[in-house]
């Protein structure tokens, strides 16, 4: 017979399927929820769960059931505590809504009321995790749950925040359940999601970069490097002057990273230079999808394009003025110099 601790070890190994699925980066799983209380008898509940920036599931406001964004998020929701959470979701939401109505009547809050909450956990690669839950009212922080102490704390100086924290702290069954959900259940749900959704969660999209110029003033040239379509979000965009990286400064302006509709990102970096300064410029992009390579897009100083069109415009002006002048001169002097106009028209 095996020593009992060995049996236990084997059993645990079977239960925890492989550490190969551990996320290599810090992961944040969070449920964002907004409840709109229009009047004493109505409440609309909106909610979405995100892993990092990836939507996992959403709450259908019509019947308060879960809508899965991916086939694998439905699969992951069958594991661990998620099954139980799913089956108790509607009751829990109903209790929450009733509780807010009760408090609102007790302290005579005005309708409509908007209650927002953010709850979830952060899981580091070394498997340490911490849970959080913040609740706001009317767009301001109201109370927060301190997971380790299993206590609600006010996040604003108001009798409402005091009263609600006190009343929620008296419900010991709820605070200890919340502590379990925000630490154990949340952490194991992240691991399940990372296991089932690996392909989508680790997706990489390569950036597409374009370089062009703007001339806001005759003595200023703005070189624009527009980078879009990349995923994941972290990226490095720099300008090189004669091969050397331009350090941060007043001539360099890089925008925030903004989301595209297809869950990719974009940003632009603008460098102000003097026209015809004799330097060469290039935009350099580094991103995980490119591996160790970088994208290098030189600023083609085809002074060609703008200079040519300016030259043509000037020539046309000269031609028009000469033609006008010639017409006036011809009316006065007759037909002597027809050859001059012909020269301008070549
Ligand atoms: C409460 O608001 C809902 C939704 O806006 C509305 O349909 C209902 O008639 C309102 N009830 C009362 C008592 O005002
Ligand atoms: C785990 O990693 C996080 C983030 O890197 C760090 O803050 C924390 O101290 C680490 N915990 C342990 C026990 O190593
Ligand atoms: C950077 O660009 C933004 C948006 O175009 C602008 O508001 C800001 O003034 C710029 N900053 C500098 C230092 O040029």
Short mmCIF file of N, CA and C in Angstrom, two decimals, residues 70-201:
data_model
loop_
_atom_site.label_atom_id
_atom_site.label_comp_id
_atom_site.label_asym_id
_atom_site.label_seq_id
_atom_site.Cartn_x
_atom_site.Cartn_y
_atom_site.Cartn_z
N UNK A 70 -17.24 33.34 -26.58
CA UNK A 70 -16.43 32.34 -27.26
C UNK A 70 -16.96 30.96 -26.88
N UNK A 71 -16.80 29.99 -27.77
CA UNK A 71 -17.15 28.61 -27.38
C UNK A 71 -16.35 28.18 -26.15
N UNK A 72 -15.08 28.59 -26.08
CA UNK A 72 -14.26 28.15 -24.94
C UNK A 72 -14.62 28.84 -23.64
N UNK A 73 -15.26 30.02 -23.70
CA UNK A 73 -15.62 30.63 -22.42
C UNK A 73 -16.81 29.87 -21.82
N UNK A 74 -17.65 29.28 -22.69
CA UNK A 74 -18.74 28.44 -22.19
C UNK A 74 -18.16 27.17 -21.55
N UNK A 75 -17.13 26.59 -22.22
CA UNK A 75 -16.51 25.38 -21.67
C UNK A 75 -15.86 25.66 -20.32
N UNK A 76 -15.11 26.79 -20.24
CA UNK A 76 -14.41 27.10 -19.00
C UNK A 76 -15.40 27.33 -17.87
N UNK A 77 -16.61 27.78 -18.21
CA UNK A 77 -17.61 28.07 -17.18
C UNK A 77 -18.24 26.81 -16.59
N UNK A 78 -17.89 25.65 -17.13
CA UNK A 78 -18.42 24.42 -16.54
C UNK A 78 -17.50 23.93 -15.43
N UNK A 79 -16.31 24.54 -15.30
CA UNK A 79 -15.32 24.06 -14.32
C UNK A 79 -15.41 24.81 -13.01
N UNK A 80 -14.92 24.16 -11.95
CA UNK A 80 -14.77 24.81 -10.65
C UNK A 80 -16.09 25.35 -10.12
N UNK A 81 -16.00 26.54 -9.50
CA UNK A 81 -17.17 27.13 -8.87
C UNK A 81 -18.10 27.81 -9.86
N UNK A 82 -17.65 27.93 -11.12
CA UNK A 82 -18.43 28.71 -12.08
C UNK A 82 -19.83 28.12 -12.30
N UNK A 83 -19.92 26.78 -12.27
CA UNK A 83 -21.23 26.14 -12.42
C UNK A 83 -22.19 26.63 -11.35
N UNK A 84 -21.70 26.63 -10.10
CA UNK A 84 -22.54 27.07 -8.97
C UNK A 84 -22.90 28.55 -9.11
N UNK A 85 -21.87 29.35 -9.48
CA UNK A 85 -22.12 30.79 -9.62
C UNK A 85 -23.20 31.03 -10.66
N UNK A 86 -23.09 30.31 -11.78
CA UNK A 86 -24.07 30.47 -12.85
C UNK A 86 -25.48 30.16 -12.38
N UNK A 87 -25.61 29.05 -11.63
CA UNK A 87 -26.96 28.65 -11.25
C UNK A 87 -27.55 29.57 -10.17
N UNK A 88 -26.67 30.28 -9.42
CA UNK A 88 -27.19 31.18 -8.38
C UNK A 88 -27.23 32.64 -8.83
N UNK A 89 -26.84 32.88 -10.09
CA UNK A 89 -26.67 34.26 -10.54
C UNK A 89 -27.94 35.09 -10.44
N UNK A 90 -29.05 34.52 -10.95
CA UNK A 90 -30.29 35.31 -10.99
C UNK A 90 -30.78 35.65 -9.60
N UNK A 91 -30.68 34.67 -8.68
CA UNK A 91 -31.11 34.92 -7.30
C UNK A 91 -30.23 35.98 -6.66
N UNK A 92 -28.90 35.86 -6.89
CA UNK A 92 -27.97 36.82 -6.29
C UNK A 92 -28.26 38.23 -6.80
N UNK A 93 -28.52 38.36 -8.11
CA UNK A 93 -28.82 39.68 -8.67
C UNK A 93 -30.13 40.23 -8.10
N UNK A 94 -31.12 39.34 -7.96
CA UNK A 94 -32.41 39.79 -7.42
C UNK A 94 -32.23 40.31 -5.99
N UNK A 95 -31.43 39.57 -5.19
CA UNK A 95 -31.18 40.01 -3.81
C UNK A 95 -30.44 41.35 -3.78
N UNK A 96 -29.49 41.50 -4.69
CA UNK A 96 -28.71 42.73 -4.73
C UNK A 96 -29.62 43.93 -5.06
N UNK A 97 -30.47 43.73 -6.06
CA UNK A 97 -31.39 44.80 -6.47
C UNK A 97 -32.34 45.15 -5.32
N UNK A 98 -32.84 44.13 -4.64
CA UNK A 98 -33.78 44.37 -3.53
C UNK A 98 -33.08 45.13 -2.40
N UNK A 99 -31.84 44.74 -2.14
CA UNK A 99 -31.08 45.40 -1.07
C UNK A 99 -30.90 46.90 -1.36
N UNK A 100 -30.56 47.22 -2.63
CA UNK A 100 -30.35 48.64 -2.97
C UNK A 100 -31.66 49.42 -2.84
N UNK A 101 -32.77 48.83 -3.29
CA UNK A 101 -34.07 49.50 -3.13
C UNK A 101 -34.37 49.75 -1.66
N UNK A 102 -34.08 48.76 -0.81
CA UNK A 102 -34.33 48.92 0.64
C UNK A 102 -33.52 50.07 1.22
N UNK A 103 -32.20 50.09 0.88
CA UNK A 103 -31.34 51.16 1.39
C UNK A 103 -31.83 52.51 0.88
N UNK A 104 -32.19 52.55 -0.42
CA UNK A 104 -32.63 53.80 -1.02
C UNK A 104 -33.85 54.36 -0.30
N UNK A 105 -34.76 53.45 0.08
CA UNK A 105 -35.95 53.92 0.78
C UNK A 105 -35.64 54.34 2.21
N UNK A 106 -34.73 53.59 2.83
CA UNK A 106 -34.37 53.88 4.22
C UNK A 106 -33.74 55.26 4.35
N UNK A 107 -32.81 55.59 3.45
CA UNK A 107 -32.12 56.89 3.58
C UNK A 107 -32.65 57.91 2.58
N UNK A 108 -33.79 57.58 1.96
CA UNK A 108 -34.48 58.50 1.05
C UNK A 108 -33.59 59.02 -0.07
N UNK A 109 -32.97 58.08 -0.79
CA UNK A 109 -32.19 58.46 -1.97
C UNK A 109 -33.15 58.79 -3.10
N UNK A 110 -32.72 59.72 -3.98
CA UNK A 110 -33.57 60.08 -5.12
C UNK A 110 -33.32 59.12 -6.28
N UNK A 111 -34.40 58.71 -6.92
CA UNK A 111 -34.28 57.95 -8.18
C UNK A 111 -34.18 58.94 -9.33
N UNK A 112 -33.58 58.61 -10.48
CA UNK A 112 -32.89 57.36 -10.76
C UNK A 112 -31.54 57.26 -10.04
N UNK A 113 -31.15 56.01 -9.75
CA UNK A 113 -29.88 55.72 -9.08
C UNK A 113 -29.03 54.88 -10.03
N UNK A 114 -27.73 55.17 -10.06
CA UNK A 114 -26.84 54.32 -10.87
C UNK A 114 -25.78 53.74 -9.95
N UNK A 115 -25.75 52.41 -9.85
CA UNK A 115 -24.75 51.73 -9.03
C UNK A 115 -23.81 50.96 -9.97
N UNK A 116 -22.51 51.23 -9.84
CA UNK A 116 -21.54 50.53 -10.68
C UNK A 116 -20.62 49.72 -9.79
N UNK A 117 -20.19 48.56 -10.28
CA UNK A 117 -19.22 47.80 -9.50
C UNK A 117 -18.20 47.15 -10.41
N UNK A 118 -17.05 46.88 -9.82
CA UNK A 118 -15.93 46.27 -10.52
C UNK A 118 -15.38 45.25 -9.54
N UNK A 119 -15.41 43.98 -9.95
CA UNK A 119 -14.98 42.92 -9.03
C UNK A 119 -14.17 41.90 -9.79
N UNK A 120 -13.14 41.37 -9.17
CA UNK A 120 -12.34 40.36 -9.85
C UNK A 120 -11.05 40.09 -9.11
N UNK A 121 -10.05 39.61 -9.85
CA UNK A 121 -8.77 39.33 -9.21
C UNK A 121 -7.62 39.47 -10.21
N UNK A 122 -6.43 39.64 -9.63
CA UNK A 122 -5.19 39.74 -10.39
C UNK A 122 -4.39 38.48 -10.06
N UNK A 123 -3.90 37.80 -11.10
CA UNK A 123 -3.11 36.59 -10.87
C UNK A 123 -1.73 36.79 -11.48
N UNK A 124 -0.69 36.71 -10.63
CA UNK A 124 0.69 36.87 -11.11
C UNK A 124 1.23 35.52 -11.57
N UNK A 125 2.27 35.51 -12.42
CA UNK A 125 2.83 34.23 -12.89
C UNK A 125 3.33 33.34 -11.75
N UNK A 126 3.73 33.95 -10.61
CA UNK A 126 4.18 33.13 -9.48
C UNK A 126 2.99 32.61 -8.65
N UNK A 127 1.78 32.71 -9.24
CA UNK A 127 0.56 32.16 -8.66
C UNK A 127 0.06 32.91 -7.44
N UNK A 128 0.65 34.04 -7.09
CA UNK A 128 0.03 34.84 -6.05
C UNK A 128 -1.08 35.64 -6.72
N UNK A 129 -2.16 35.87 -5.98
CA UNK A 129 -3.27 36.61 -6.56
C UNK A 129 -3.89 37.49 -5.49
N UNK A 130 -4.55 38.53 -5.92
CA UNK A 130 -5.35 39.32 -4.98
C UNK A 130 -6.65 39.73 -5.61
N UNK A 131 -7.70 39.71 -4.78
CA UNK A 131 -9.04 40.03 -5.28
C UNK A 131 -9.41 41.46 -4.95
N UNK A 132 -10.38 41.99 -5.65
CA UNK A 132 -10.84 43.36 -5.38
C UNK A 132 -12.31 43.47 -5.71
N UNK A 133 -12.98 44.40 -5.03
CA UNK A 133 -14.34 44.76 -5.42
C UNK A 133 -14.59 46.20 -4.98
N UNK A 134 -14.94 47.03 -5.95
CA UNK A 134 -15.24 48.45 -5.69
C UNK A 134 -16.65 48.73 -6.14
N UNK A 135 -17.35 49.56 -5.36
CA UNK A 135 -18.71 49.92 -5.72
C UNK A 135 -18.82 51.44 -5.76
N UNK A 136 -19.45 51.96 -6.81
CA UNK A 136 -19.64 53.40 -6.92
C UNK A 136 -21.11 53.74 -7.05
N UNK A 137 -21.42 54.97 -6.69
CA UNK A 137 -22.81 55.43 -6.83
C UNK A 137 -22.78 56.79 -7.51
N UNK A 138 -23.59 56.95 -8.55
CA UNK A 138 -23.63 58.22 -9.28
C UNK A 138 -22.27 58.64 -9.82
N UNK A 139 -21.44 57.67 -10.18
CA UNK A 139 -20.14 58.00 -10.77
C UNK A 139 -19.04 58.25 -9.76
N UNK A 140 -19.32 58.10 -8.45
CA UNK A 140 -18.27 58.32 -7.42
C UNK A 140 -18.05 57.04 -6.64
N UNK A 141 -16.78 56.82 -6.21
CA UNK A 141 -16.49 55.66 -5.36
C UNK A 141 -17.34 55.73 -4.10
N UNK A 142 -17.91 54.60 -3.73
CA UNK A 142 -18.75 54.57 -2.53
C UNK A 142 -18.12 53.69 -1.45
N UNK A 143 -17.99 52.39 -1.75
CA UNK A 143 -17.40 51.46 -0.78
C UNK A 143 -16.49 50.49 -1.53
N UNK A 144 -15.59 49.82 -0.78
CA UNK A 144 -14.74 48.80 -1.38
C UNK A 144 -14.61 47.64 -0.41
N UNK A 145 -14.41 46.44 -0.97
CA UNK A 145 -14.29 45.25 -0.15
C UNK A 145 -12.82 44.92 0.03
N UNK A 146 -12.36 44.82 1.29
CA UNK A 146 -10.98 44.43 1.54
C UNK A 146 -10.98 42.93 1.74
N UNK A 147 -10.48 42.22 0.71
CA UNK A 147 -10.68 40.78 0.62
C UNK A 147 -10.03 40.06 1.82
N UNK A 148 -8.77 40.40 2.11
CA UNK A 148 -8.09 39.66 3.17
C UNK A 148 -8.76 39.84 4.53
N UNK A 149 -9.24 41.04 4.78
CA UNK A 149 -9.89 41.31 6.08
C UNK A 149 -11.37 40.95 6.05
N UNK A 150 -11.87 40.58 4.89
CA UNK A 150 -13.29 40.28 4.71
C UNK A 150 -14.17 41.41 5.25
N UNK A 151 -13.81 42.63 4.86
CA UNK A 151 -14.55 43.78 5.38
C UNK A 151 -14.82 44.80 4.28
N UNK A 152 -15.99 45.42 4.35
CA UNK A 152 -16.31 46.56 3.48
C UNK A 152 -15.84 47.83 4.16
N UNK A 153 -15.25 48.74 3.38
CA UNK A 153 -14.78 50.02 3.92
C UNK A 153 -15.38 51.15 3.08
N UNK A 154 -15.74 52.26 3.74
CA UNK A 154 -16.23 53.41 2.97
C UNK A 154 -15.12 53.97 2.09
N UNK A 155 -15.47 54.49 0.92
CA UNK A 155 -14.49 55.14 0.05
C UNK A 155 -14.87 56.61 -0.17
N UNK A 156 -15.82 57.09 0.59
CA UNK A 156 -16.13 58.52 0.59
C UNK A 156 -16.63 58.90 1.98
N UNK A 157 -16.50 60.19 2.31
CA UNK A 157 -16.94 60.66 3.62
C UNK A 157 -18.43 60.98 3.53
N UNK A 158 -19.25 59.97 3.77
CA UNK A 158 -20.68 60.26 3.74
C UNK A 158 -21.39 59.26 4.65
N UNK A 159 -22.54 59.68 5.15
CA UNK A 159 -23.27 58.77 6.03
C UNK A 159 -23.76 57.57 5.24
N UNK A 160 -24.02 57.77 3.93
CA UNK A 160 -24.48 56.65 3.09
C UNK A 160 -23.40 55.55 3.03
N UNK A 161 -22.13 55.96 2.76
CA UNK A 161 -21.05 54.98 2.66
C UNK A 161 -20.85 54.27 4.00
N UNK A 162 -20.94 55.04 5.10
CA UNK A 162 -20.79 54.45 6.45
C UNK A 162 -21.88 53.42 6.70
N UNK A 163 -23.09 53.83 6.38
CA UNK A 163 -24.24 52.99 6.68
C UNK A 163 -24.19 51.69 5.88
N UNK A 164 -23.87 51.79 4.60
CA UNK A 164 -23.86 50.59 3.76
C UNK A 164 -22.73 49.64 4.16
N UNK A 165 -21.52 50.20 4.43
CA UNK A 165 -20.44 49.31 4.85
C UNK A 165 -20.82 48.57 6.12
N UNK A 166 -21.42 49.31 7.06
CA UNK A 166 -21.77 48.70 8.34
C UNK A 166 -22.81 47.60 8.13
N UNK A 167 -23.80 47.91 7.32
CA UNK A 167 -24.86 46.92 7.13
C UNK A 167 -24.35 45.69 6.38
N UNK A 168 -23.43 45.90 5.39
CA UNK A 168 -22.91 44.74 4.66
C UNK A 168 -21.95 43.92 5.52
N UNK A 169 -21.20 44.60 6.41
CA UNK A 169 -20.26 43.87 7.27
C UNK A 169 -20.97 42.97 8.27
N UNK A 170 -22.24 43.28 8.54
CA UNK A 170 -22.97 42.45 9.50
C UNK A 170 -23.43 41.13 8.86
N UNK A 171 -23.35 41.06 7.52
CA UNK A 171 -23.75 39.81 6.86
C UNK A 171 -22.52 38.93 6.67
N UNK A 172 -22.16 38.21 7.72
CA UNK A 172 -20.90 37.45 7.72
C UNK A 172 -20.89 36.36 6.65
N UNK A 173 -22.03 35.72 6.41
CA UNK A 173 -22.07 34.64 5.41
C UNK A 173 -21.72 35.21 4.05
N UNK A 174 -22.20 36.43 3.78
CA UNK A 174 -21.95 37.04 2.47
C UNK A 174 -20.48 37.45 2.33
N UNK A 175 -19.92 38.05 3.39
CA UNK A 175 -18.52 38.51 3.27
C UNK A 175 -17.57 37.32 3.13
N UNK A 176 -17.85 36.20 3.82
CA UNK A 176 -16.90 35.09 3.67
C UNK A 176 -17.09 34.41 2.31
N UNK A 177 -18.30 34.39 1.78
CA UNK A 177 -18.52 33.85 0.43
C UNK A 177 -17.79 34.73 -0.60
N UNK A 178 -17.90 36.05 -0.40
CA UNK A 178 -17.27 37.00 -1.32
C UNK A 178 -15.74 36.82 -1.31
N UNK A 179 -15.20 36.62 -0.12
CA UNK A 179 -13.75 36.41 -0.01
C UNK A 179 -13.35 35.17 -0.81
N UNK A 180 -14.13 34.10 -0.70
CA UNK A 180 -13.84 32.86 -1.43
C UNK A 180 -13.93 33.10 -2.95
N UNK A 181 -14.99 33.79 -3.38
CA UNK A 181 -15.19 34.01 -4.81
C UNK A 181 -14.06 34.85 -5.41
N UNK A 182 -13.65 35.90 -4.67
CA UNK A 182 -12.68 36.85 -5.22
C UNK A 182 -11.25 36.33 -5.13
N UNK A 183 -11.02 35.28 -4.35
CA UNK A 183 -9.67 34.74 -4.34
C UNK A 183 -9.65 33.38 -5.02
N UNK A 184 -10.16 32.35 -4.35
CA UNK A 184 -10.05 30.97 -4.87
C UNK A 184 -10.77 30.81 -6.22
N UNK A 185 -12.07 31.14 -6.26
CA UNK A 185 -12.84 30.87 -7.48
C UNK A 185 -12.31 31.67 -8.65
N UNK A 186 -12.00 32.94 -8.40
CA UNK A 186 -11.55 33.83 -9.47
C UNK A 186 -10.23 33.34 -10.04
N UNK A 187 -9.30 33.00 -9.17
CA UNK A 187 -7.99 32.53 -9.60
C UNK A 187 -8.11 31.25 -10.43
N UNK A 188 -8.94 30.29 -9.97
CA UNK A 188 -9.02 29.05 -10.73
C UNK A 188 -9.77 29.27 -12.04
N UNK A 189 -10.67 30.25 -12.07
CA UNK A 189 -11.36 30.55 -13.32
C UNK A 189 -10.40 31.15 -14.35
N UNK A 190 -9.47 31.98 -13.91
CA UNK A 190 -8.46 32.53 -14.83
C UNK A 190 -7.67 31.38 -15.45
N UNK A 191 -7.26 30.42 -14.60
CA UNK A 191 -6.46 29.30 -15.12
C UNK A 191 -7.26 28.49 -16.13
N UNK A 192 -8.56 28.28 -15.84
CA UNK A 192 -9.40 27.52 -16.77
C UNK A 192 -9.54 28.28 -18.09
N UNK A 193 -9.77 29.60 -18.02
CA UNK A 193 -9.91 30.40 -19.24
C UNK A 193 -8.63 30.36 -20.07
N UNK A 194 -7.47 30.45 -19.39
CA UNK A 194 -6.21 30.44 -20.12
C UNK A 194 -5.99 29.09 -20.79
N UNK A 195 -6.48 28.02 -20.16
CA UNK A 195 -6.30 26.69 -20.72
C UNK A 195 -7.18 26.50 -21.96
N UNK A 196 -8.47 26.89 -21.83
CA UNK A 196 -9.40 26.65 -22.94
C UNK A 196 -9.23 27.66 -24.07
N UNK A 197 -8.85 28.88 -23.72
CA UNK A 197 -8.89 29.95 -24.72
C UNK A 197 -7.53 30.35 -25.23
N UNK A 198 -6.55 29.48 -25.00
CA UNK A 198 -5.16 29.81 -25.31
C UNK A 198 -5.00 30.48 -26.68
N UNK A 199 -5.56 29.86 -27.74
CA UNK A 199 -5.33 30.35 -29.10
C UNK A 199 -5.82 31.80 -29.25
N UNK A 200 -7.02 32.09 -28.73
CA UNK A 200 -7.55 33.45 -28.88
C UNK A 200 -6.86 34.44 -27.94
N UNK A 201 -6.51 33.97 -26.73
CA UNK A 201 -5.91 34.88 -25.76
C UNK A 201 -4.48 35.24 -26.15
#
